[in-house]
Amino acid sequence: MKILLKLYSELLPVMAFIPIGYWIKKKFNIKAEYVSGPLIKVFLPLIVFFNILDAEAQKLSILPVMTFILALAMNPVAIFAHRRFSSETNPLLLRSSFSFFNIAFFGIPTITALFGEKEVSTLICIYLGSALYGDTIGYYQVAKTKLSKSEAIKKVLSIPFLYVFVAAVICKISGVETPDFMKSVLNVVGFAVSAAGMMIVGFQLTDVNFKDLKPGYYAKLVGFRSLAAAVIVGLVILAEYLIFQKLEKTDYLMLALVPLFPVAANVTVFASFLKSEEEQSSLLVFLSTIFSLVLVSLAVLFLF
């Protein structure tokens, strides 16, 4: 029970910004792009850059590849779900939502509670594969719901992530390290980014007609997503263990938790920035976050 309380003490302060965002939008009608613009252009790239500098070199060469494979493999899963039972959800939004896991905003407080702050650097390696996919292919998929193919590609090339990622890898190879004074700043920025992402979900929930909400539909959708991701992660872990055996037990446990994480808040940030599929994206992020809180709680009770 103590570990559950620790988990909730890390997660609930971030999740509390969903109702705060809802109230702010209702009260002051602030546009979501005022928050999403700085997040995409400044704060998310800043976090990615310094996360790469702090990541362990060996794990940096393995864990991001594993989560990138997971993200790619979730695309046919989303296509299958769209054909069988989720035709009312935009297929491109569905593929982006299935592939992009909230490893940073939801995962970091979860891993801190379960394994301690010393293991966050490992989670960062796991996060990078998802971020590389989500901030390129995932962003393109959300953009494509509104724009032509060429316009969507231009949107992807206009965001700083790719350039920041390349610059960070070069700095990592060159031996550059995060200055000590930046570490405390990054902790504050990390929480602010998580809170802002949740706040945008709250902003967009103001446009949702909850009377027409189909809880059974979304429960089936996020449940199928988590189950399929668990199978894929299991196969990826098995392949790594049989071929490389470079990871530790804690690394495998953290990877096993990824399928339980919700749709990344970045999906709704992207939708807000592009002004496309905002209502559905916010519902997917919000409901999957609630669902993930239940799943992670059950995992903690049975595994820890």
PDB file of C-alpha atoms in Angstrom:
ATOM      1  CA  MET A   1       0.000   0.000   0.000  1.00  0.00           C
ATOM      2  CA  LYS A   2       2.896   2.373   0.727  1.00  0.00           C
ATOM      3  CA  ILE A   3       4.188   2.056  -2.828  1.00  0.00           C
ATOM      4  CA  LEU A   4       0.723   2.833  -4.180  1.00  0.00           C
ATOM      5  CA  LEU A   5       0.601   5.993  -2.100  1.00  0.00           C
ATOM      6  CA  LYS A   6       4.056   6.931  -3.392  1.00  0.00           C
ATOM      7  CA  LEU A   7       2.874   6.292  -6.950  1.00  0.00           C
ATOM      8  CA  TYR A   8      -0.171   8.506  -6.504  1.00  0.00           C
ATOM      9  CA  SER A   9       1.898  11.261  -4.868  1.00  0.00           C
ATOM     10  CA  GLU A  10       3.979  11.420  -8.067  1.00  0.00           C
ATOM     11  CA  LEU A  11       1.183  11.058 -10.630  1.00  0.00           C
ATOM     12  CA  LEU A  12      -1.804  12.898  -9.199  1.00  0.00           C
ATOM     13  CA  PRO A  13      -0.187  16.373  -9.008  1.00  0.00           C
ATOM     14  CA  VAL A  14       0.458  16.168 -12.769  1.00  0.00           C
ATOM     15  CA  MET A  15      -2.991  14.774 -13.573  1.00  0.00           C
ATOM     16  CA  ALA A  16      -4.595  17.526 -11.473  1.00  0.00           C
ATOM     17  CA  PHE A  17      -3.791  19.963 -14.274  1.00  0.00           C
ATOM     18  CA  ILE A  18      -6.478  18.348 -16.450  1.00  0.00           C
ATOM     19  CA  PRO A  19      -9.356  19.818 -14.368  1.00  0.00           C
ATOM     20  CA  ILE A  20      -7.313  23.001 -13.854  1.00  0.00           C
ATOM     21  CA  GLY A  21      -7.025  23.391 -17.635  1.00  0.00           C
ATOM     22  CA  TYR A  22     -10.733  22.685 -18.021  1.00  0.00           C
ATOM     23  CA  TRP A  23     -11.592  25.404 -15.491  1.00  0.00           C
ATOM     24  CA  ILE A  24      -9.175  27.945 -17.007  1.00  0.00           C
ATOM     25  CA  LYS A  25     -10.586  27.442 -20.508  1.00  0.00           C
ATOM     26  CA  LYS A  26     -14.173  27.727 -19.253  1.00  0.00           C
ATOM     27  CA  LYS A  27     -13.373  30.806 -17.199  1.00  0.00           C
ATOM     28  CA  PHE A  28     -11.021  32.752 -19.479  1.00  0.00           C
ATOM     29  CA  ASN A  29     -11.376  31.044 -22.903  1.00  0.00           C
ATOM     30  CA  ILE A  30      -7.599  30.890 -23.394  1.00  0.00           C
ATOM     31  CA  LYS A  31      -6.542  29.405 -26.731  1.00  0.00           C
ATOM     32  CA  ALA A  32      -4.707  26.078 -26.415  1.00  0.00           C
ATOM     33  CA  GLU A  33      -2.107  27.084 -29.013  1.00  0.00           C
ATOM     34  CA  TYR A  34      -0.754  29.680 -26.578  1.00  0.00           C
ATOM     35  CA  VAL A  35       0.471  26.714 -24.540  1.00  0.00           C
ATOM     36  CA  SER A  36       1.066  24.114 -27.272  1.00  0.00           C
ATOM     37  CA  GLY A  37       3.230  26.425 -29.430  1.00  0.00           C
ATOM     38  CA  PRO A  38       5.990  27.006 -26.803  1.00  0.00           C
ATOM     39  CA  LEU A  39       5.825  23.338 -25.794  1.00  0.00           C
ATOM     40  CA  ILE A  40       6.558  22.046 -29.298  1.00  0.00           C
ATOM     41  CA  LYS A  41       9.006  24.746 -30.312  1.00  0.00           C
ATOM     42  CA  VAL A  42      10.993  25.255 -27.105  1.00  0.00           C
ATOM     43  CA  PHE A  43      10.388  23.131 -24.028  1.00  0.00           C
ATOM     44  CA  LEU A  44      10.001  19.616 -25.463  1.00  0.00           C
ATOM     45  CA  PRO A  45      13.162  19.971 -27.623  1.00  0.00           C
ATOM     46  CA  LEU A  46      15.015  21.301 -24.570  1.00  0.00           C
ATOM     47  CA  ILE A  47      14.076  18.242 -22.527  1.00  0.00           C
ATOM     48  CA  VAL A  48      14.988  15.847 -25.349  1.00  0.00           C
ATOM     49  CA  PHE A  49      18.412  17.468 -25.806  1.00  0.00           C
ATOM     50  CA  PHE A  50      19.484  17.170 -22.178  1.00  0.00           C
ATOM     51  CA  ASN A  51      17.867  13.728 -21.746  1.00  0.00           C
ATOM     52  CA  ILE A  52      20.125  12.392 -24.502  1.00  0.00           C
ATOM     53  CA  LEU A  53      23.187  13.893 -22.826  1.00  0.00           C
ATOM     54  CA  ASP A  54      22.309  12.149 -19.543  1.00  0.00           C
ATOM     55  CA  ALA A  55      21.462   8.741 -21.034  1.00  0.00           C
ATOM     56  CA  GLU A  56      23.785   5.738 -20.631  1.00  0.00           C
ATOM     57  CA  ALA A  57      25.638   5.056 -23.887  1.00  0.00           C
ATOM     58  CA  GLN A  58      25.056   1.275 -24.034  1.00  0.00           C
ATOM     59  CA  LYS A  59      21.381   1.492 -23.173  1.00  0.00           C
ATOM     60  CA  LEU A  60      21.037   4.430 -25.541  1.00  0.00           C
ATOM     61  CA  SER A  61      21.958   2.107 -28.398  1.00  0.00           C
ATOM     62  CA  ILE A  62      19.400  -0.579 -27.459  1.00  0.00           C
ATOM     63  CA  LEU A  63      16.363   0.741 -25.591  1.00  0.00           C
ATOM     64  CA  PRO A  64      15.334   3.495 -28.062  1.00  0.00           C
ATOM     65  CA  VAL A  65      15.443   0.953 -30.893  1.00  0.00           C
ATOM     66  CA  MET A  66      13.117  -1.345 -28.944  1.00  0.00           C
ATOM     67  CA  THR A  67      10.508   1.343 -28.312  1.00  0.00           C
ATOM     68  CA  PHE A  68      10.791   2.613 -31.889  1.00  0.00           C
ATOM     69  CA  ILE A  69      10.016  -0.935 -33.070  1.00  0.00           C
ATOM     70  CA  LEU A  70       7.049  -1.009 -30.690  1.00  0.00           C
ATOM     71  CA  ALA A  71       5.733   2.251 -32.133  1.00  0.00           C
ATOM     72  CA  LEU A  72       6.056   0.999 -35.717  1.00  0.00           C
ATOM     73  CA  ALA A  73       4.446  -2.343 -34.874  1.00  0.00           C
ATOM     74  CA  MET A  74       1.436  -0.592 -33.328  1.00  0.00           C
ATOM     75  CA  ASN A  75       0.478   0.883 -36.724  1.00  0.00           C
ATOM     76  CA  PRO A  76      -0.956  -2.367 -38.157  1.00  0.00           C
ATOM     77  CA  VAL A  77      -2.651  -2.932 -34.783  1.00  0.00           C
ATOM     78  CA  ALA A  78      -4.381   0.449 -35.146  1.00  0.00           C
ATOM     79  CA  ILE A  79      -5.353  -0.355 -38.746  1.00  0.00           C
ATOM     80  CA  PHE A  80      -6.877  -3.650 -37.588  1.00  0.00           C
ATOM     81  CA  ALA A  81      -8.772  -1.878 -34.769  1.00  0.00           C
ATOM     82  CA  HIS A  82     -10.107   0.740 -37.195  1.00  0.00           C
ATOM     83  CA  ARG A  83     -11.406  -1.891 -39.588  1.00  0.00           C
ATOM     84  CA  ARG A  84     -12.986  -4.085 -36.911  1.00  0.00           C
ATOM     85  CA  PHE A  85     -14.506  -1.847 -34.263  1.00  0.00           C
ATOM     86  CA  SER A  86     -13.264   1.784 -34.308  1.00  0.00           C
ATOM     87  CA  SER A  87     -14.241   3.141 -37.712  1.00  0.00           C
ATOM     88  CA  GLU A  88     -15.644   6.330 -36.152  1.00  0.00           C
ATOM     89  CA  THR A  89     -12.147   7.447 -35.097  1.00  0.00           C
ATOM     90  CA  ASN A  90      -9.911   9.068 -37.710  1.00  0.00           C
ATOM     91  CA  PRO A  91      -7.516   6.281 -38.824  1.00  0.00           C
ATOM     92  CA  LEU A  92      -4.427   8.518 -38.857  1.00  0.00           C
ATOM     93  CA  LEU A  93      -5.188   9.872 -35.392  1.00  0.00           C
ATOM     94  CA  LEU A  94      -5.751   6.290 -34.237  1.00  0.00           C
ATOM     95  CA  ARG A  95      -2.365   5.154 -35.567  1.00  0.00           C
ATOM     96  CA  SER A  96      -0.598   8.068 -33.901  1.00  0.00           C
ATOM     97  CA  SER A  97      -2.407   7.437 -30.611  1.00  0.00           C
ATOM     98  CA  PHE A  98      -1.677   3.703 -30.636  1.00  0.00           C
ATOM     99  CA  SER A  99       2.019   4.267 -31.350  1.00  0.00           C
ATOM    100  CA  PHE A 100       2.877   7.197 -29.082  1.00  0.00           C
ATOM    101  CA  PHE A 101       3.072   6.241 -25.390  1.00  0.00           C
ATOM    102  CA  ASN A 102       3.248   8.767 -22.566  1.00  0.00           C
ATOM    103  CA  ILE A 103       6.624   7.522 -21.341  1.00  0.00           C
ATOM    104  CA  ALA A 104       7.915  10.921 -20.253  1.00  0.00           C
ATOM    105  CA  PHE A 105       4.986  12.700 -18.603  1.00  0.00           C
ATOM    106  CA  PHE A 106       3.285   9.621 -17.123  1.00  0.00           C
ATOM    107  CA  GLY A 107       6.290   7.286 -17.031  1.00  0.00           C
ATOM    108  CA  ILE A 108       8.835   9.421 -15.178  1.00  0.00           C
ATOM    109  CA  PRO A 109       6.707   9.892 -12.029  1.00  0.00           C
ATOM    110  CA  THR A 110       5.741   6.209 -12.205  1.00  0.00           C
ATOM    111  CA  ILE A 111       9.354   4.989 -12.447  1.00  0.00           C
ATOM    112  CA  THR A 112      10.484   7.453  -9.765  1.00  0.00           C
ATOM    113  CA  ALA A 113       7.888   6.016  -7.392  1.00  0.00           C
ATOM    114  CA  LEU A 114       8.626   2.358  -8.211  1.00  0.00           C
ATOM    115  CA  PHE A 115      12.398   2.295  -8.772  1.00  0.00           C
ATOM    116  CA  GLY A 116      13.775   5.614  -7.510  1.00  0.00           C
ATOM    117  CA  GLU A 117      15.225   8.627  -9.279  1.00  0.00           C
ATOM    118  CA  LYS A 118      18.436   6.768 -10.168  1.00  0.00           C
ATOM    119  CA  GLU A 119      16.521   4.701 -12.750  1.00  0.00           C
ATOM    120  CA  VAL A 120      14.996   7.682 -14.547  1.00  0.00           C
ATOM    121  CA  SER A 121      18.019   7.795 -16.880  1.00  0.00           C
ATOM    122  CA  THR A 122      17.096   4.298 -18.099  1.00  0.00           C
ATOM    123  CA  LEU A 123      13.523   5.397 -18.706  1.00  0.00           C
ATOM    124  CA  ILE A 124      14.892   8.333 -20.683  1.00  0.00           C
ATOM    125  CA  CYS A 125      16.545   5.851 -23.064  1.00  0.00           C
ATOM    126  CA  ILE A 126      13.202   4.065 -23.407  1.00  0.00           C
ATOM    127  CA  TYR A 127      11.482   7.399 -23.986  1.00  0.00           C
ATOM    128  CA  LEU A 128      13.778   8.468 -26.825  1.00  0.00           C
ATOM    129  CA  GLY A 129      12.592   5.763 -29.238  1.00  0.00           C
ATOM    130  CA  SER A 130       8.984   6.738 -28.618  1.00  0.00           C
ATOM    131  CA  ALA A 131       9.805  10.448 -28.912  1.00  0.00           C
ATOM    132  CA  LEU A 132      11.731   9.947 -32.155  1.00  0.00           C
ATOM    133  CA  TYR A 133       8.735   8.147 -33.628  1.00  0.00           C
ATOM    134  CA  GLY A 134       6.049  10.374 -32.155  1.00  0.00           C
ATOM    135  CA  ASP A 135       7.643  13.715 -32.928  1.00  0.00           C
ATOM    136  CA  THR A 136       8.209  12.740 -36.575  1.00  0.00           C
ATOM    137  CA  ILE A 137       5.893  10.008 -37.913  1.00  0.00           C
ATOM    138  CA  GLY A 138       3.294  10.549 -35.181  1.00  0.00           C
ATOM    139  CA  TYR A 139       3.256  14.296 -35.792  1.00  0.00           C
ATOM    140  CA  TYR A 140       2.926  13.660 -39.532  1.00  0.00           C
ATOM    141  CA  GLN A 141      -0.062  11.372 -38.934  1.00  0.00           C
ATOM    142  CA  VAL A 142      -1.874  14.019 -36.907  1.00  0.00           C
ATOM    143  CA  ALA A 143      -0.982  16.704 -39.479  1.00  0.00           C
ATOM    144  CA  LYS A 144      -2.241  14.483 -42.307  1.00  0.00           C
ATOM    145  CA  THR A 145      -5.746  14.477 -40.778  1.00  0.00           C
ATOM    146  CA  LYS A 146      -5.996  18.102 -41.906  1.00  0.00           C
ATOM    147  CA  LEU A 147      -3.265  18.813 -44.461  1.00  0.00           C
ATOM    148  CA  SER A 148      -2.047  17.386 -47.762  1.00  0.00           C
ATOM    149  CA  LYS A 149       0.936  15.031 -47.801  1.00  0.00           C
ATOM    150  CA  SER A 150       3.436  17.708 -48.838  1.00  0.00           C
ATOM    151  CA  GLU A 151       2.070  20.226 -46.330  1.00  0.00           C
ATOM    152  CA  ALA A 152       2.230  17.637 -43.533  1.00  0.00           C
ATOM    153  CA  ILE A 153       5.868  16.851 -44.384  1.00  0.00           C
ATOM    154  CA  LYS A 154       6.674  20.568 -44.264  1.00  0.00           C
ATOM    155  CA  LYS A 155       5.060  20.753 -40.825  1.00  0.00           C
ATOM    156  CA  VAL A 156       7.235  17.881 -39.585  1.00  0.00           C
ATOM    157  CA  LEU A 157      10.383  19.519 -40.967  1.00  0.00           C
ATOM    158  CA  SER A 158       9.441  22.805 -39.314  1.00  0.00           C
ATOM    159  CA  ILE A 159       9.482  21.455 -35.744  1.00  0.00           C
ATOM    160  CA  PRO A 160      12.825  21.607 -33.921  1.00  0.00           C
ATOM    161  CA  PHE A 161      12.854  18.004 -32.663  1.00  0.00           C
ATOM    162  CA  LEU A 162      14.795  16.423 -35.543  1.00  0.00           C
ATOM    163  CA  TYR A 163      17.505  19.050 -35.462  1.00  0.00           C
ATOM    164  CA  VAL A 164      17.736  18.999 -31.676  1.00  0.00           C
ATOM    165  CA  PHE A 165      17.950  15.188 -31.716  1.00  0.00           C
ATOM    166  CA  VAL A 166      20.834  15.210 -34.221  1.00  0.00           C
ATOM    167  CA  ALA A 167      22.632  17.975 -32.300  1.00  0.00           C
ATOM    168  CA  ALA A 168      22.208  16.091 -29.012  1.00  0.00           C
ATOM    169  CA  VAL A 169      23.622  12.857 -30.478  1.00  0.00           C
ATOM    170  CA  ILE A 170      26.646  14.765 -31.806  1.00  0.00           C
ATOM    171  CA  CYS A 171      27.183  16.379 -28.395  1.00  0.00           C
ATOM    172  CA  LYS A 172      26.804  12.990 -26.678  1.00  0.00           C
ATOM    173  CA  ILE A 173      29.445  11.427 -28.942  1.00  0.00           C
ATOM    174  CA  SER A 174      31.697  14.425 -28.264  1.00  0.00           C
ATOM    175  CA  GLY A 175      31.433  13.853 -24.515  1.00  0.00           C
ATOM    176  CA  VAL A 176      29.369  16.933 -23.648  1.00  0.00           C
ATOM    177  CA  GLU A 177      27.558  16.618 -20.302  1.00  0.00           C
ATOM    178  CA  THR A 178      24.669  18.492 -18.747  1.00  0.00           C
ATOM    179  CA  PRO A 179      25.976  21.293 -16.501  1.00  0.00           C
ATOM    180  CA  ASP A 180      25.110  20.752 -12.849  1.00  0.00           C
ATOM    181  CA  PHE A 181      23.209  24.026 -12.593  1.00  0.00           C
ATOM    182  CA  MET A 182      20.890  22.885 -15.417  1.00  0.00           C
ATOM    183  CA  LYS A 183      19.740  19.717 -13.643  1.00  0.00           C
ATOM    184  CA  SER A 184      17.562  21.487 -11.107  1.00  0.00           C
ATOM    185  CA  VAL A 185      16.237  23.753 -13.868  1.00  0.00           C
ATOM    186  CA  LEU A 186      15.348  20.718 -15.987  1.00  0.00           C
ATOM    187  CA  ASN A 187      13.421  19.138 -13.106  1.00  0.00           C
ATOM    188  CA  VAL A 188      11.259  22.255 -12.946  1.00  0.00           C
ATOM    189  CA  VAL A 189      10.912  22.391 -16.744  1.00  0.00           C
ATOM    190  CA  GLY A 190      10.021  18.678 -16.843  1.00  0.00           C
ATOM    191  CA  PHE A 191       7.190  19.119 -14.352  1.00  0.00           C
ATOM    192  CA  ALA A 192       6.022  22.284 -16.126  1.00  0.00           C
ATOM    193  CA  VAL A 193       5.921  20.476 -19.479  1.00  0.00           C
ATOM    194  CA  SER A 194       3.973  17.557 -17.975  1.00  0.00           C
ATOM    195  CA  ALA A 195       1.552  19.946 -16.302  1.00  0.00           C
ATOM    196  CA  ALA A 196       1.137  22.010 -19.485  1.00  0.00           C
ATOM    197  CA  GLY A 197       0.443  18.872 -21.541  1.00  0.00           C
ATOM    198  CA  MET A 198      -2.268  17.821 -19.105  1.00  0.00           C
ATOM    199  CA  MET A 199      -3.643  21.361 -19.038  1.00  0.00           C
ATOM    200  CA  ILE A 200      -4.100  21.283 -22.816  1.00  0.00           C
ATOM    201  CA  VAL A 201      -6.112  18.077 -22.428  1.00  0.00           C
ATOM    202  CA  GLY A 202      -8.331  19.994 -19.997  1.00  0.00           C
ATOM    203  CA  PHE A 203      -8.640  22.883 -22.469  1.00  0.00           C
ATOM    204  CA  GLN A 204      -9.852  20.566 -25.203  1.00  0.00           C
ATOM    205  CA  LEU A 205     -12.225  18.657 -22.949  1.00  0.00           C
ATOM    206  CA  THR A 206     -14.340  21.811 -22.735  1.00  0.00           C
ATOM    207  CA  ASP A 207     -15.497  21.071 -26.302  1.00  0.00           C
ATOM    208  CA  VAL A 208     -16.481  17.478 -25.520  1.00  0.00           C
ATOM    209  CA  ASN A 209     -20.145  16.613 -25.119  1.00  0.00           C
ATOM    210  CA  PHE A 210     -19.903  14.044 -22.339  1.00  0.00           C
ATOM    211  CA  LYS A 211     -23.576  13.120 -22.762  1.00  0.00           C
ATOM    212  CA  ASP A 212     -22.667  11.510 -26.089  1.00  0.00           C
ATOM    213  CA  LEU A 213     -19.570   9.786 -24.693  1.00  0.00           C
ATOM    214  CA  LYS A 214     -19.396   6.045 -25.360  1.00  0.00           C
ATOM    215  CA  PRO A 215     -17.373   4.630 -22.438  1.00  0.00           C
ATOM    216  CA  GLY A 216     -17.628   1.056 -23.718  1.00  0.00           C
ATOM    217  CA  TYR A 217     -16.170   2.044 -27.079  1.00  0.00           C
ATOM    218  CA  TYR A 218     -13.185   3.863 -25.589  1.00  0.00           C
ATOM    219  CA  ALA A 219     -12.614   1.167 -22.975  1.00  0.00           C
ATOM    220  CA  LYS A 220     -12.430  -1.415 -25.758  1.00  0.00           C
ATOM    221  CA  LEU A 221     -10.117   0.817 -27.756  1.00  0.00           C
ATOM    222  CA  VAL A 222      -7.567   1.543 -25.013  1.00  0.00           C
ATOM    223  CA  GLY A 223      -7.839  -2.003 -23.650  1.00  0.00           C
ATOM    224  CA  PHE A 224      -7.048  -3.494 -27.048  1.00  0.00           C
ATOM    225  CA  ARG A 225      -4.164  -1.025 -27.451  1.00  0.00           C
ATOM    226  CA  SER A 226      -2.622  -2.036 -24.115  1.00  0.00           C
ATOM    227  CA  LEU A 227      -3.042  -5.773 -24.757  1.00  0.00           C
ATOM    228  CA  ALA A 228      -1.512  -5.597 -28.247  1.00  0.00           C
ATOM    229  CA  ALA A 229       1.378  -3.461 -26.974  1.00  0.00           C
ATOM    230  CA  ALA A 230       2.049  -5.955 -24.168  1.00  0.00           C
ATOM    231  CA  VAL A 231       2.346  -8.791 -26.692  1.00  0.00           C
ATOM    232  CA  ILE A 232       4.686  -6.763 -28.930  1.00  0.00           C
ATOM    233  CA  VAL A 233       6.863  -5.633 -26.011  1.00  0.00           C
ATOM    234  CA  GLY A 234       7.057  -9.243 -24.814  1.00  0.00           C
ATOM    235  CA  LEU A 235       8.327 -10.359 -28.218  1.00  0.00           C
ATOM    236  CA  VAL A 236      10.828  -7.473 -28.429  1.00  0.00           C
ATOM    237  CA  ILE A 237      12.150  -8.260 -24.930  1.00  0.00           C
ATOM    238  CA  LEU A 238      12.455 -11.944 -25.815  1.00  0.00           C
ATOM    239  CA  ALA A 239      14.379 -11.112 -29.001  1.00  0.00           C
ATOM    240  CA  GLU A 240      16.796  -8.838 -27.107  1.00  0.00           C
ATOM    241  CA  TYR A 241      17.332 -11.473 -24.417  1.00  0.00           C
ATOM    242  CA  LEU A 242      18.039 -14.246 -26.939  1.00  0.00           C
ATOM    243  CA  ILE A 243      20.309 -12.143 -29.178  1.00  0.00           C
ATOM    244  CA  PHE A 244      22.090  -9.516 -27.069  1.00  0.00           C
ATOM    245  CA  GLN A 245      21.467 -10.034 -23.326  1.00  0.00           C
ATOM    246  CA  LYS A 246      22.722  -6.506 -22.619  1.00  0.00           C
ATOM    247  CA  LEU A 247      19.885  -5.391 -20.354  1.00  0.00           C
ATOM    248  CA  GLU A 248      19.206  -5.915 -16.653  1.00  0.00           C
ATOM    249  CA  LYS A 249      16.097  -7.163 -14.864  1.00  0.00           C
ATOM    250  CA  THR A 250      15.048  -3.613 -13.966  1.00  0.00           C
ATOM    251  CA  ASP A 251      15.295  -2.594 -17.627  1.00  0.00           C
ATOM    252  CA  TYR A 252      12.957  -5.425 -18.633  1.00  0.00           C
ATOM    253  CA  LEU A 253      10.484  -4.484 -15.897  1.00  0.00           C
ATOM    254  CA  MET A 254      10.409  -0.877 -17.061  1.00  0.00           C
ATOM    255  CA  LEU A 255       9.893  -1.955 -20.662  1.00  0.00           C
ATOM    256  CA  ALA A 256       7.065  -4.233 -19.530  1.00  0.00           C
ATOM    257  CA  LEU A 257       5.301  -1.219 -17.972  1.00  0.00           C
ATOM    258  CA  VAL A 258       5.290   0.797 -21.226  1.00  0.00           C
ATOM    259  CA  PRO A 259       2.131  -0.893 -22.660  1.00  0.00           C
ATOM    260  CA  LEU A 260       0.278   0.248 -19.526  1.00  0.00           C
ATOM    261  CA  PHE A 261       1.100   3.908 -20.173  1.00  0.00           C
ATOM    262  CA  PRO A 262      -1.547   6.164 -21.782  1.00  0.00           C
ATOM    263  CA  VAL A 263      -1.633   7.882 -25.141  1.00  0.00           C
ATOM    264  CA  ALA A 264       1.071  10.557 -25.063  1.00  0.00           C
ATOM    265  CA  ALA A 265      -0.136  14.047 -24.205  1.00  0.00           C
ATOM    266  CA  ASN A 266       1.903  15.172 -27.237  1.00  0.00           C
ATOM    267  CA  VAL A 267      -0.889  13.848 -29.475  1.00  0.00           C
ATOM    268  CA  THR A 268      -3.318  16.382 -28.097  1.00  0.00           C
ATOM    269  CA  VAL A 269      -0.568  19.038 -28.091  1.00  0.00           C
ATOM    270  CA  PHE A 270      -0.027  18.363 -31.809  1.00  0.00           C
ATOM    271  CA  ALA A 271      -3.768  18.392 -32.492  1.00  0.00           C
ATOM    272  CA  SER A 272      -4.089  21.715 -30.688  1.00  0.00           C
ATOM    273  CA  PHE A 273      -1.123  23.190 -32.548  1.00  0.00           C
ATOM    274  CA  LEU A 274      -2.538  22.008 -35.897  1.00  0.00           C
ATOM    275  CA  LYS A 275      -6.176  22.651 -34.920  1.00  0.00           C
ATOM    276  CA  SER A 276      -7.138  19.159 -36.104  1.00  0.00           C
ATOM    277  CA  GLU A 277      -9.127  16.369 -34.368  1.00  0.00           C
ATOM    278  CA  GLU A 278      -8.804  18.210 -31.044  1.00  0.00           C
ATOM    279  CA  GLU A 279     -11.875  16.706 -29.369  1.00  0.00           C
ATOM    280  CA  GLN A 280     -11.086  13.065 -30.185  1.00  0.00           C
ATOM    281  CA  SER A 281      -7.410  13.422 -29.340  1.00  0.00           C
ATOM    282  CA  SER A 282      -8.193  14.926 -25.948  1.00  0.00           C
ATOM    283  CA  LEU A 283     -10.681  12.142 -25.209  1.00  0.00           C
ATOM    284  CA  LEU A 284      -8.152   9.458 -26.134  1.00  0.00           C
ATOM    285  CA  VAL A 285      -5.463  11.019 -23.948  1.00  0.00           C
ATOM    286  CA  PHE A 286      -7.789  11.704 -21.017  1.00  0.00           C
ATOM    287  CA  LEU A 287      -9.554   8.333 -20.938  1.00  0.00           C
ATOM    288  CA  SER A 288      -6.370   6.353 -21.565  1.00  0.00           C
ATOM    289  CA  THR A 289      -4.721   8.255 -18.687  1.00  0.00           C
ATOM    290  CA  ILE A 290      -7.502   7.221 -16.299  1.00  0.00           C
ATOM    291  CA  PHE A 291      -7.340   3.659 -17.627  1.00  0.00           C
ATOM    292  CA  SER A 292      -3.546   3.594 -17.245  1.00  0.00           C
ATOM    293  CA  LEU A 293      -3.748   4.755 -13.639  1.00  0.00           C
ATOM    294  CA  VAL A 294      -5.889   1.676 -12.922  1.00  0.00           C
ATOM    295  CA  LEU A 295      -3.604  -0.662 -14.897  1.00  0.00           C
ATOM    296  CA  VAL A 296      -0.402   0.598 -13.272  1.00  0.00           C
ATOM    297  CA  SER A 297      -2.014   0.365  -9.839  1.00  0.00           C
ATOM    298  CA  LEU A 298      -2.909  -3.279 -10.479  1.00  0.00           C
ATOM    299  CA  ALA A 299       0.600  -3.989 -11.773  1.00  0.00           C
ATOM    300  CA  VAL A 300       2.082  -2.458  -8.624  1.00  0.00           C
ATOM    301  CA  LEU A 301      -0.148  -4.590  -6.385  1.00  0.00           C
ATOM    302  CA  PHE A 302       0.779  -7.839  -8.155  1.00  0.00           C
ATOM    303  CA  LEU A 303       4.405  -7.262  -9.182  1.00  0.00           C
ATOM    304  CA  PHE A 304       5.974  -5.002  -6.552  1.00  0.00           C
TER     305      PHE A 304
END
